[in-house]
CSV table of C-alpha atoms in Angstrom, one decimal:
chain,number,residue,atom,x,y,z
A,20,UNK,CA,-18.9,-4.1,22.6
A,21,UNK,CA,-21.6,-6.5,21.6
A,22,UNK,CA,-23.0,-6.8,17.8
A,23,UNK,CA,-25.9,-4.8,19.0
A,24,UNK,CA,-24.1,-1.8,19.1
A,25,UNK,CA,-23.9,-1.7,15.2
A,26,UNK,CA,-27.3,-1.5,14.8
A,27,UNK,CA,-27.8,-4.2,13.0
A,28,UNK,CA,-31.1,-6.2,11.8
A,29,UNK,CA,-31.8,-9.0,13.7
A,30,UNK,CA,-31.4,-11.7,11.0
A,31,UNK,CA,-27.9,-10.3,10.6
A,32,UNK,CA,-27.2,-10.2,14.1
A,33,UNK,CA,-28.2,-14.0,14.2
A,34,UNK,CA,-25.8,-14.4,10.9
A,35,UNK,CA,-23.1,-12.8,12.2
A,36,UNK,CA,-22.9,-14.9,15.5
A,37,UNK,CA,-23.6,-18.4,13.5
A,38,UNK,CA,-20.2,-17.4,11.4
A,39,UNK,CA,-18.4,-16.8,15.1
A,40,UNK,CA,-18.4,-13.2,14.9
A,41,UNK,CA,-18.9,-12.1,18.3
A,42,UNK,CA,-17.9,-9.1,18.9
A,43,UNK,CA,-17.6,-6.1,16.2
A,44,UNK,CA,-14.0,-4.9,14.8
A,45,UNK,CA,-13.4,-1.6,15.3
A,46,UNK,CA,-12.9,-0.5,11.6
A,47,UNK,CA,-17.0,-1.8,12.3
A,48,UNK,CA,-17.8,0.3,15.4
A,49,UNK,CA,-16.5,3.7,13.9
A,50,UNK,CA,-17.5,2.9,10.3
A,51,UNK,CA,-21.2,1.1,10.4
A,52,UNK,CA,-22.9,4.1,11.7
A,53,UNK,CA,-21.9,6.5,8.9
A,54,UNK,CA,-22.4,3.7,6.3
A,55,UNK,CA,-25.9,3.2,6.9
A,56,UNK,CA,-26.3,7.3,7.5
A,57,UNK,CA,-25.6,7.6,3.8
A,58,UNK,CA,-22.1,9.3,4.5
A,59,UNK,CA,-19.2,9.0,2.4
A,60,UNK,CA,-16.3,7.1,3.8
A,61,UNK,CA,-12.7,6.2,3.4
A,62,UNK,CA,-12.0,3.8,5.8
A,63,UNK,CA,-8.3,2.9,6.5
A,64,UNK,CA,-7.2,-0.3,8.3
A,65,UNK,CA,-4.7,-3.3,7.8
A,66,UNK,CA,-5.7,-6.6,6.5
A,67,UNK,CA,-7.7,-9.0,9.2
A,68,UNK,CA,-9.2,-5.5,10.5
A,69,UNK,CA,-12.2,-6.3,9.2
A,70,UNK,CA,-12.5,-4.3,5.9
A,71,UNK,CA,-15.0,-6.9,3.9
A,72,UNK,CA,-17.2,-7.8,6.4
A,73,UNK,CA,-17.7,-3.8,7.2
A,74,UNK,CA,-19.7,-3.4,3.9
A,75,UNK,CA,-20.8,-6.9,3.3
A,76,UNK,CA,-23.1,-6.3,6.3
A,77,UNK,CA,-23.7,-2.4,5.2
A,78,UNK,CA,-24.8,-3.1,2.3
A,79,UNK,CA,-27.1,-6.2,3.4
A,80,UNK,CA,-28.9,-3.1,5.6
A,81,UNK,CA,-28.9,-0.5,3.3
A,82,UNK,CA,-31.1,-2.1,0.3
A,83,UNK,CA,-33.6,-3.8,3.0
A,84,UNK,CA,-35.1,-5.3,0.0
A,85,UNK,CA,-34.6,-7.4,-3.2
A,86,UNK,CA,-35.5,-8.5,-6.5
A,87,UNK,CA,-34.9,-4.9,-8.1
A,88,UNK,CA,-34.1,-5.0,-12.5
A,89,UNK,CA,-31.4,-3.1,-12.3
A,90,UNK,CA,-28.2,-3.2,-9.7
A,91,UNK,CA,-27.9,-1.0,-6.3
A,92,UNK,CA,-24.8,-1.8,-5.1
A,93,UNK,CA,-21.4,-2.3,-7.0
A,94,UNK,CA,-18.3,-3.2,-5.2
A,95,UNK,CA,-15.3,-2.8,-7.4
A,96,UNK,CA,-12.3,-5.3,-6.2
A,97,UNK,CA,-8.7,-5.4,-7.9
A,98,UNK,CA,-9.3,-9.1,-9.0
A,99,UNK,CA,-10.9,-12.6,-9.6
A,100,UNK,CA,-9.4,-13.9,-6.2
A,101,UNK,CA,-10.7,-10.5,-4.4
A,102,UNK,CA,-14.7,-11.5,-6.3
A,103,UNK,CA,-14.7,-15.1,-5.1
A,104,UNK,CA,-13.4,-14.4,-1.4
A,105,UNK,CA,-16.0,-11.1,-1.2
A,106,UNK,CA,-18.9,-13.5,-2.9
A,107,UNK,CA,-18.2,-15.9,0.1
A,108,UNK,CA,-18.6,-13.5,2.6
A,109,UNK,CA,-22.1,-13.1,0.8
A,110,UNK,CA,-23.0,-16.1,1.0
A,111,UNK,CA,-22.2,-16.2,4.9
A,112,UNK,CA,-24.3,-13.8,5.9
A,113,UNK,CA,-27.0,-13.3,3.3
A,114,UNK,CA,-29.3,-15.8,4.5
A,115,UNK,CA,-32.1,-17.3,2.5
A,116,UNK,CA,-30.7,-15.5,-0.5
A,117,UNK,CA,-32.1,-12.7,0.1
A,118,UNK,CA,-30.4,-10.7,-2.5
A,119,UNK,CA,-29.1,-12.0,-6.2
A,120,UNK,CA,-25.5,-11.7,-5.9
A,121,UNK,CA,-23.4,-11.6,-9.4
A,122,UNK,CA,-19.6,-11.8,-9.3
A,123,UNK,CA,-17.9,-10.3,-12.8
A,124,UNK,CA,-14.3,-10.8,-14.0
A,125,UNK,CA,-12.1,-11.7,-16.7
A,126,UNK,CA,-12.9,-15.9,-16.4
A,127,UNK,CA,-16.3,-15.3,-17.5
A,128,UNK,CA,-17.7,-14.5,-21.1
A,129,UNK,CA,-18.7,-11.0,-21.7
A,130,UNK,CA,-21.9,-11.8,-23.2
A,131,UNK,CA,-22.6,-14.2,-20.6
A,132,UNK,CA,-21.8,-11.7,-17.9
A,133,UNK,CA,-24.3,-9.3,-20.0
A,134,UNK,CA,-27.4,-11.3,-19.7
A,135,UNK,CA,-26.5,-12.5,-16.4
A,136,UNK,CA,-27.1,-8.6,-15.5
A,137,UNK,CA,-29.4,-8.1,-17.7
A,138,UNK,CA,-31.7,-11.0,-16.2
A,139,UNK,CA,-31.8,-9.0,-12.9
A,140,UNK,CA,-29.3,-8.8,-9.9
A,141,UNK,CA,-28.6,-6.8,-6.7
A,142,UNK,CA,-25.5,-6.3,-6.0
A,143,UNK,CA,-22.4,-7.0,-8.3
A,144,UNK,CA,-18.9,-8.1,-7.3
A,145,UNK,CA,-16.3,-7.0,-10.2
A,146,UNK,CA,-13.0,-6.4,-10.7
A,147,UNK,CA,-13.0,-2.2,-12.7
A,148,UNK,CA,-12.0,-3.2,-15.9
A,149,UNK,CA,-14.3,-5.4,-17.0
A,150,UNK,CA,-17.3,-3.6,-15.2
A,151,UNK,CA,-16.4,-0.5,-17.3
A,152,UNK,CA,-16.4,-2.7,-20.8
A,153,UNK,CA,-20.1,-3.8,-19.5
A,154,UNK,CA,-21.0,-0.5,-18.5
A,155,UNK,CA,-19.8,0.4,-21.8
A,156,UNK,CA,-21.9,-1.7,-23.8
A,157,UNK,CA,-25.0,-0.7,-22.3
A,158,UNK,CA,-25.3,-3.5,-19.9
A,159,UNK,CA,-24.4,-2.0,-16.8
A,160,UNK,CA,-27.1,0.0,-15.9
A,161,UNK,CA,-25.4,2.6,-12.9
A,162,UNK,CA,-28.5,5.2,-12.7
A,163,UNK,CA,-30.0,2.9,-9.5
A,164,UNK,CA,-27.0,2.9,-8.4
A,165,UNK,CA,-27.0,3.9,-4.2
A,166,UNK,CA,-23.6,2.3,-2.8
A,167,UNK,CA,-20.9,2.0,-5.0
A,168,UNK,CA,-17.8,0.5,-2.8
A,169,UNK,CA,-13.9,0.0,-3.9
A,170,UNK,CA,-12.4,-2.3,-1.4
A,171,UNK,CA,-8.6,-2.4,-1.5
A,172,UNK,CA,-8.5,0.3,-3.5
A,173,UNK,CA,-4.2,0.5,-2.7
A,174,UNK,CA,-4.2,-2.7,-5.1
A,175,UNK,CA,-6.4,-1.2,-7.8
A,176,UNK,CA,-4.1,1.6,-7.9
A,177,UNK,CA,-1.0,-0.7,-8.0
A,178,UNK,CA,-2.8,-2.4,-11.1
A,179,UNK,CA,-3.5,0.6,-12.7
A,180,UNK,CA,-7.0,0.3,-12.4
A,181,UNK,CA,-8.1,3.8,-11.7
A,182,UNK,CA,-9.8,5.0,-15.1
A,183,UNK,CA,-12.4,2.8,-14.9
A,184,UNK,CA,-13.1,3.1,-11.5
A,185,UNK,CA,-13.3,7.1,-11.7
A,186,UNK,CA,-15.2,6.6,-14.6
A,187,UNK,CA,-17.7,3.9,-12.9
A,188,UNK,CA,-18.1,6.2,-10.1
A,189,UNK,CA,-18.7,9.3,-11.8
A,190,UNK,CA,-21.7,7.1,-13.6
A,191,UNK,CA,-23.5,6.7,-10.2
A,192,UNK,CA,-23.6,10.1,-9.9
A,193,UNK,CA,-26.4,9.4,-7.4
A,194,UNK,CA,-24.9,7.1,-5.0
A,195,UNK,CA,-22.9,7.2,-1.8
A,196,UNK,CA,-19.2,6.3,-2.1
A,197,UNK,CA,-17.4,4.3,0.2
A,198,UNK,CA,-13.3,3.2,0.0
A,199,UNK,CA,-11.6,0.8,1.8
A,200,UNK,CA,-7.8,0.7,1.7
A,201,UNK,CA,-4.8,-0.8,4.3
A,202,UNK,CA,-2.8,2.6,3.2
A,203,UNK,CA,-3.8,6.3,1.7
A,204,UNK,CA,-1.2,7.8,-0.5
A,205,UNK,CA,-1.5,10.5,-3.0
A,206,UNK,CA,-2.0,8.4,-6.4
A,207,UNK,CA,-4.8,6.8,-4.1
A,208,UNK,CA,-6.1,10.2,-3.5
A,209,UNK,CA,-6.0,11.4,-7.0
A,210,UNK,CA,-8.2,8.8,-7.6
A,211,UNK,CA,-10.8,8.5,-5.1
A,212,UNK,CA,-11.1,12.5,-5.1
A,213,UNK,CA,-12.6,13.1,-8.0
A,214,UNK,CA,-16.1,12.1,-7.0
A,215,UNK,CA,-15.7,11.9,-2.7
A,216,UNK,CA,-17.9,14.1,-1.4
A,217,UNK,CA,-16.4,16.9,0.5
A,218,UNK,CA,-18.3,15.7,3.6
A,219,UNK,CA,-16.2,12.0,3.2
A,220,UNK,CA,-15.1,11.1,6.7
A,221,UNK,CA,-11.6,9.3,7.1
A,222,UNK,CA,-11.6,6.3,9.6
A,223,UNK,CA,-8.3,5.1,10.4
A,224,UNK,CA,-7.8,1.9,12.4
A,225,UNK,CA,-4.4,1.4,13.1
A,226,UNK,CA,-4.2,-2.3,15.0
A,227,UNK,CA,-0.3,-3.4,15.3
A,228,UNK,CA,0.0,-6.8,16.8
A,229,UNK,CA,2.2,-8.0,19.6
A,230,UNK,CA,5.8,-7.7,19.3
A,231,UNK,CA,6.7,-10.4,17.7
A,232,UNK,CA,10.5,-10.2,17.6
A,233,UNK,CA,13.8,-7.4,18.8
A,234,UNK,CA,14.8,-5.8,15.9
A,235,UNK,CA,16.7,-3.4,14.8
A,236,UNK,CA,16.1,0.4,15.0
A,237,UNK,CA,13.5,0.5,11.8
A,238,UNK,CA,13.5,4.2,9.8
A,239,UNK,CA,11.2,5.2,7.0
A,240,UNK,CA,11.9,7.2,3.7
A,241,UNK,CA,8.4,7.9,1.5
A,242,UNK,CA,9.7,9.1,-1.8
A,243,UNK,CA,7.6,9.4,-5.0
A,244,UNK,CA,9.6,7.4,-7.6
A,245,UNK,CA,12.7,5.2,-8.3
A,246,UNK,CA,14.4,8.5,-9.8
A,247,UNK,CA,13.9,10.0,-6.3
A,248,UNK,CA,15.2,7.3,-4.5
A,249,UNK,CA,18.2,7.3,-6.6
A,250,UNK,CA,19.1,11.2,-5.3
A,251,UNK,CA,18.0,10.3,-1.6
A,252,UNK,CA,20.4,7.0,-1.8
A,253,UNK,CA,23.4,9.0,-3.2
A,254,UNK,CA,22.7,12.1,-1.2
A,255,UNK,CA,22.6,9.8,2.5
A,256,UNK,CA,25.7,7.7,1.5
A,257,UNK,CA,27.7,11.0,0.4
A,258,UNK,CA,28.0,10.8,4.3
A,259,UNK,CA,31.3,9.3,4.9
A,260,UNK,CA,31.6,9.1,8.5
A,261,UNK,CA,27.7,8.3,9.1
A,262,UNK,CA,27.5,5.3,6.8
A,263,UNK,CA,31.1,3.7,7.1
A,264,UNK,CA,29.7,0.3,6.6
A,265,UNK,CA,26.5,-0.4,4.1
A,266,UNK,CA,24.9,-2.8,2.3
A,267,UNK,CA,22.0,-2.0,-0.1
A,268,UNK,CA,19.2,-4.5,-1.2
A,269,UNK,CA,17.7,-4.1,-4.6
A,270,UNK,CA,15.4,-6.9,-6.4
A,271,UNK,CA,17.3,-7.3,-9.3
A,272,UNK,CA,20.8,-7.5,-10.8
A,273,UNK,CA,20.2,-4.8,-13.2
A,274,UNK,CA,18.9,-2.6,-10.6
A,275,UNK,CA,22.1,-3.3,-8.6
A,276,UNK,CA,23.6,-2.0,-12.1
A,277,UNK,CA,21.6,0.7,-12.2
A,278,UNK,CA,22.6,1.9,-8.9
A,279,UNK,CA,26.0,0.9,-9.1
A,280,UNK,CA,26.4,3.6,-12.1
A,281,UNK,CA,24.5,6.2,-10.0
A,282,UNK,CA,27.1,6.9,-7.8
A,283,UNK,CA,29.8,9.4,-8.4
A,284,UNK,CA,33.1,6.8,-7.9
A,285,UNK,CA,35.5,9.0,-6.3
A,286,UNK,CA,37.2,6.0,-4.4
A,287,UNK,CA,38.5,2.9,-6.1
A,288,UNK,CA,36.3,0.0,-4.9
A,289,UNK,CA,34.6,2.3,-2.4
A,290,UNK,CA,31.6,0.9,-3.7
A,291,UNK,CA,30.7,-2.3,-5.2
A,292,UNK,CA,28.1,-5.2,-5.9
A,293,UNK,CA,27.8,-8.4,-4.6
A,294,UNK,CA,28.4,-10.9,-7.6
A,295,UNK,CA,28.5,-8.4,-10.5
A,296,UNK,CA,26.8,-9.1,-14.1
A,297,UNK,CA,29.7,-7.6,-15.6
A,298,UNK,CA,33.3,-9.0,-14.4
A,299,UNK,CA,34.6,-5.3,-15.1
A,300,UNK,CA,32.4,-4.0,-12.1
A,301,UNK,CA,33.7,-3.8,-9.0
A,302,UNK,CA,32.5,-6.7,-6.8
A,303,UNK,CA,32.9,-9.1,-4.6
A,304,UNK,CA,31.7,-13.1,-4.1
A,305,UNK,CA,32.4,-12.9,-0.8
A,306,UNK,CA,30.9,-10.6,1.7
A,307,UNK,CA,33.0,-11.3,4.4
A,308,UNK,CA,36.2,-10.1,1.8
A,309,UNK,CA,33.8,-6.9,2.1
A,310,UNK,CA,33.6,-6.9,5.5
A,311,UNK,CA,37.3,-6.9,6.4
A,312,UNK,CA,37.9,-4.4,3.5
A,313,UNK,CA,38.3,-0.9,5.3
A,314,UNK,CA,38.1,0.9,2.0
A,315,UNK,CA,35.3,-0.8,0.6
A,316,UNK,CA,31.8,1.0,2.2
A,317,UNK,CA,28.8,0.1,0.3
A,318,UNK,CA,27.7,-3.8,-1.1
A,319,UNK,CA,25.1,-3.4,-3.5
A,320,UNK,CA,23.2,-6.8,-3.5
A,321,UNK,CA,20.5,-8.0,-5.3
A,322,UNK,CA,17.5,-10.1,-4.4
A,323,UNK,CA,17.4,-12.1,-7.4
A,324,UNK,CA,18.5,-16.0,-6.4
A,325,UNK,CA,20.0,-14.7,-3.7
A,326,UNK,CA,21.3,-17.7,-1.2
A,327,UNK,CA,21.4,-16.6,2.7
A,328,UNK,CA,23.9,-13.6,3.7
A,329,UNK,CA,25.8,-13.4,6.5
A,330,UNK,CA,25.3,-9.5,7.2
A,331,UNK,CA,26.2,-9.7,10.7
A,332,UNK,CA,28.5,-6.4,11.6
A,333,UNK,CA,26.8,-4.2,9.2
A,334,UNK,CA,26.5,-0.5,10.3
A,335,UNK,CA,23.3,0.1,7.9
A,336,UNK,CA,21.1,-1.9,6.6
A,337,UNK,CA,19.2,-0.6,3.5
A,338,UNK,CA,16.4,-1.8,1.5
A,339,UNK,CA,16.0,0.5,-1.6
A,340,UNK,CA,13.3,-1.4,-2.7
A,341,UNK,CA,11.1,-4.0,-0.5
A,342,UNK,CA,11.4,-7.7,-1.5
A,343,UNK,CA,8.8,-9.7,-2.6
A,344,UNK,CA,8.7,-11.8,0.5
A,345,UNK,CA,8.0,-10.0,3.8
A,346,UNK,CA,10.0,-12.6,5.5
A,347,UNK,CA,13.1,-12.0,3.2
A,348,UNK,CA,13.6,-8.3,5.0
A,349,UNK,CA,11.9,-9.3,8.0
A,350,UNK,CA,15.0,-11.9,8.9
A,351,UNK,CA,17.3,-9.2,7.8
A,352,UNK,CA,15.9,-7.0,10.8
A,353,UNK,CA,16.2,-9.3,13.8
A,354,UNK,CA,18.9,-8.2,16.3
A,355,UNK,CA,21.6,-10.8,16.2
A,356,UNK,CA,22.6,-10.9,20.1
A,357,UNK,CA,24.3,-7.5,20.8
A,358,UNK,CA,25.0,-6.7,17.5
A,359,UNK,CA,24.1,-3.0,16.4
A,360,UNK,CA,22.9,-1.8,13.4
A,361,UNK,CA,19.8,0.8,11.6
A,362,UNK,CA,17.5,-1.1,9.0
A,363,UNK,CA,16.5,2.0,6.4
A,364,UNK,CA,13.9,1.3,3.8
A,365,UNK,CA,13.1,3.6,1.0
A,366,UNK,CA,9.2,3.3,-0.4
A,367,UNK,CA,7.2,4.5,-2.8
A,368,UNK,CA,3.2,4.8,-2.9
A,369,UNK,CA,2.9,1.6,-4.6
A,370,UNK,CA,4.7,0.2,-1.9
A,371,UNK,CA,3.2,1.2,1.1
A,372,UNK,CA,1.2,-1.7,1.6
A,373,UNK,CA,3.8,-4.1,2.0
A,374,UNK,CA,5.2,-1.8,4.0
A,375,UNK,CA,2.7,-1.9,6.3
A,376,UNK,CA,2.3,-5.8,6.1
A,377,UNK,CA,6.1,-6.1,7.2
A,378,UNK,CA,4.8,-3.5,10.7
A,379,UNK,CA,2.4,-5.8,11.0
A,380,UNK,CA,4.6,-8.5,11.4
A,381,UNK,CA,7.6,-7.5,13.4
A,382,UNK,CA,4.4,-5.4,15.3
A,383,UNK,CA,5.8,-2.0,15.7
A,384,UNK,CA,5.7,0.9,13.1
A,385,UNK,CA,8.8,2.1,11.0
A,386,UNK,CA,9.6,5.6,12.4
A,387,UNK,CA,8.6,8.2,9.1
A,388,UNK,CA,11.4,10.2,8.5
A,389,UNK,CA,11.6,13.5,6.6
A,390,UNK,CA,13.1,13.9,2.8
A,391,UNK,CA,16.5,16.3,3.3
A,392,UNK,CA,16.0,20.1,2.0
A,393,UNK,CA,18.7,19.4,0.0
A,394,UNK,CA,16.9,16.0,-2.1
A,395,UNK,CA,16.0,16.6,-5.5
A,396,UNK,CA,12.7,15.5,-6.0
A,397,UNK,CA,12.8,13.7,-9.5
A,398,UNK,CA,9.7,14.8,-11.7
A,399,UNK,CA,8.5,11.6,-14.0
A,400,UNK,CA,5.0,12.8,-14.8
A,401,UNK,CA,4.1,13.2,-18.5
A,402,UNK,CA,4.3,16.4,-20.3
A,403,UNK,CA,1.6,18.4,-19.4
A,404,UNK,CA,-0.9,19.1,-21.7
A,405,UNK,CA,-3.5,21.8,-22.3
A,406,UNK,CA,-6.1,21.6,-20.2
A,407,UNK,CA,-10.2,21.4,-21.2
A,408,UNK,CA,-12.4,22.9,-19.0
A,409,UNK,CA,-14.1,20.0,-17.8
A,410,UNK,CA,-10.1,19.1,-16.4
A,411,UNK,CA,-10.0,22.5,-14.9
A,412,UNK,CA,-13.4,21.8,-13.2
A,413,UNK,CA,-12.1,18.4,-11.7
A,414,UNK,CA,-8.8,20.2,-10.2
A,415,UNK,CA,-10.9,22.2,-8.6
A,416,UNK,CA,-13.4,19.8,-7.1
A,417,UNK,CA,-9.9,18.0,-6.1
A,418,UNK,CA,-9.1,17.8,-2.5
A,419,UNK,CA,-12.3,17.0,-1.1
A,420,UNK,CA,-10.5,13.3,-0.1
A,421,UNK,CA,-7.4,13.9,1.3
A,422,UNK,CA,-7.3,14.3,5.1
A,423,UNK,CA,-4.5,16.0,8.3
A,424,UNK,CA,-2.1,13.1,9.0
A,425,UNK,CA,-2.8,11.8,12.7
A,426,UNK,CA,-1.1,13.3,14.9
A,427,UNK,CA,1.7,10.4,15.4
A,428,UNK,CA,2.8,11.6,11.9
A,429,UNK,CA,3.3,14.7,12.1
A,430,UNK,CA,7.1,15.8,12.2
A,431,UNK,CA,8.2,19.4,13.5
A,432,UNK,CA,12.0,18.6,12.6
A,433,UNK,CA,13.9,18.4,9.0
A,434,UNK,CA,17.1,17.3,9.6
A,435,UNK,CA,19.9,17.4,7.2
A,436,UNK,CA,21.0,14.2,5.0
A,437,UNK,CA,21.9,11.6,7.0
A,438,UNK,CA,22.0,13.3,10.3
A,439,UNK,CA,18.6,11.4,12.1
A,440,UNK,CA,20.4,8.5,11.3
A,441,UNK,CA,24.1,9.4,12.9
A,442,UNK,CA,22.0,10.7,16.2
A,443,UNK,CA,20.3,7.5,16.4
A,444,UNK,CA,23.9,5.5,15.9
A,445,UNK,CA,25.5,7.0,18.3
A,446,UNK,CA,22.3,6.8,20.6
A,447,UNK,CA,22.8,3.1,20.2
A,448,UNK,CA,26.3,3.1,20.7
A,449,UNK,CA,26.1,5.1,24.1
A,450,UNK,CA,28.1,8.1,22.2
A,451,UNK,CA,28.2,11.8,23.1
């Protein structure tokens, strides 16, 4: 597909192939034209798909013209790193400076910032927060509003960024809202669906890469909390004869802790963590003294200055929470000549992304497993409180956002604890 197909201006067309863009992205080819039809959008895709220069160049077509006093586009990003690389991609392809261009974050005065607006701009870069305290102040003027954009809006909602953005948004009541995001997940929905239009189209571009290495049968359990994965961990490992041999990665020694006194300890040293804060814990220094212990099932270790582990001849392989390096869980994965083994990973919302950055890389997708009917779903939201009416109005108008899962996702089956898992082992180990 050539540029043209976008429909493009010439003078971007011309920009587009002087930065080496020759050919459109597909997040491009199924986004642009909705875009610039004035439709809301959530677009979906994984980083390098494209995301940026999909509304850079939307946005550079939409106001056709410049040199307006108040602002017509605001494109809300989770921080100052996010404004400096979206300004760039500005500055590549607005040529002649056609539009004034103002990036806003935390490294810059707030009266500074104000008259900076106030002295006339375009289109403003900022990071939610301190737009809001602007907007706040008076200086933000949102009524001219007509494309109001949140790009990696699964980072906003890991900062905790979402007041001001629902806030911002629900200011330019009169403009069309577009959200790009590498995942969608319910506390993303909850805040994007408060002022989507019901009409909002989901794109989803879902580019793996090549293969990049045998690993490992890979399963995937989406849970909504720590609390949760707590009861999913216990409830899975309660499987004797499944799980025989585990070891659990956790980031932290107090996690491992934490997890450690989860368990219900009906077997001395059944299960134990890998150099214990506390010398009364159950433990070992040594994880080959774990391997060759028949009576000891399950190493808890811990991320935290970890030096490498020799987990070769390891039934499971279970990351209850994702490490802060892809490549620390990544090397975990890779199938060790004909050893056997099932990598499990547990995830929250908040750590969807990084799941998908770890597909990415090993360039295959984690299979999505369903919670057991038996799982106690942990409930940590605040206590609710009496609702106004403009909070009933807003649960109603709720919804609008969220979307049918592709049909890849969708799972017809709801197997028991622990019982996907034993079907695969034994799969793997030629079993009947």
């Amino acid at each position: 597909m050539s540029l043209d197909k976008l429909k493009l201006s010439k003078p971007l067309v011309a920009a587009m192939t002087d930065a080496g863009f020759l050919t459109p992205k597909e997040i491009q080819a199924k986004t642009m034209s909705r875009i610039l039809g004035g439709q809301d959008v959530i677009a979906v895709g994984p980083e390098g798909a494209g995301k940026t220069t999909t509304y850079v160049l939307a946005t550079l077509m939409k106001l056709k013209y410049a040199f307006e006093e108040a602002p017509r586009a605001l494109i809300l990003v989770p921080d100052a790193e996010h404004v400096d690389h979206v300004l760039e991609q500005f500055k590549l392809l607005n040529r002649n400076s056609t539009f004034r261009i103002l990036g806003i974050d935390s490294r810059g005065a707030v009266e500074t910032q104000m008259n900076e607006i106030t002295d006339g701009c375009d289109i403003i870069v900022a990071v939610p927060d301190r737009a809001r305290a602007l907007y706040l102040k008076l200086a933000l003027n949102t009524n001219k509003i007509q494309l109001f954009i949140v790009d990696n809006a699964e980072l906003i909602v890991k900062k905790g960024l979402q007041l001001p953005v629902v806030e911002l948004a629900n200011s330019a009541y009169k403009s069309q809202h577009v959200v790009f995001t590498e995942v969608l997940h319910e506390k993303l929905n909850h805040m994007i669906s408060p002022f989507m239009k019901d009409s909002a189209a989901t794109i989803e571009v879902d580019e793996i890469g090549e293969k990049q290495a045998e690993v490992y049968p890979q399963m995937l359990y989406q849970v909504p909390n720590f609390r949760t994965k707590l009861n999913l961990l216990t409830l899975l490992l309660s499987d004797v004869e499944v799980f025989d041999k585990v070891v659990v990665f956790v980031n932290t020694r107090l996690t491992a802790q934490t997890v450690y006194k989860n368990f219900n300890h009906s077997k001395e040293g059944e299960i134990s963590i890998y150099r214990s804060l506390f010398f009364d814990d159950k433990g070992y220094d040594d994880i080959e003294d774990f391997k060759q212990n028949p009576e000891s099932r399950v190493l808890i270790v811990a991320n935290e200055n970890l030096d490498a582990l020799n987990i070769d001849g390891i039934s499971f392989i279970l990351h209850f929470e994702l490490p802060e390096q892809k490549e620390t869980l990544i090397q975990r994965i890779v199938r060790k000549d004909d050893d056997e083994a099932i990598a499990i990973t547990f995830s929250t919302d908040i750590e969807l992304i990084e799941v998908r950055k770890i597909e990415q890389a090993i360039g295959q997708r984690m299979e999505l497993m369903e919670l057991p009917d038996e799982l106690k779903i942990a409930d940590v939201a605040p206590k609710a409180k009496k609702k106004s009416k403009d909070d009933a109005e807003d649960e109603e108008e709720r919804g609008a956002a969220f979307h049918e899962k592709k049909a890849s996702n969708l799972k017809n089956y709801n197997y028991s604890a622990g019982m996907k898992a034993k079907m695969t082992y034994k799969n793997k180990k030629g079993l009947t």
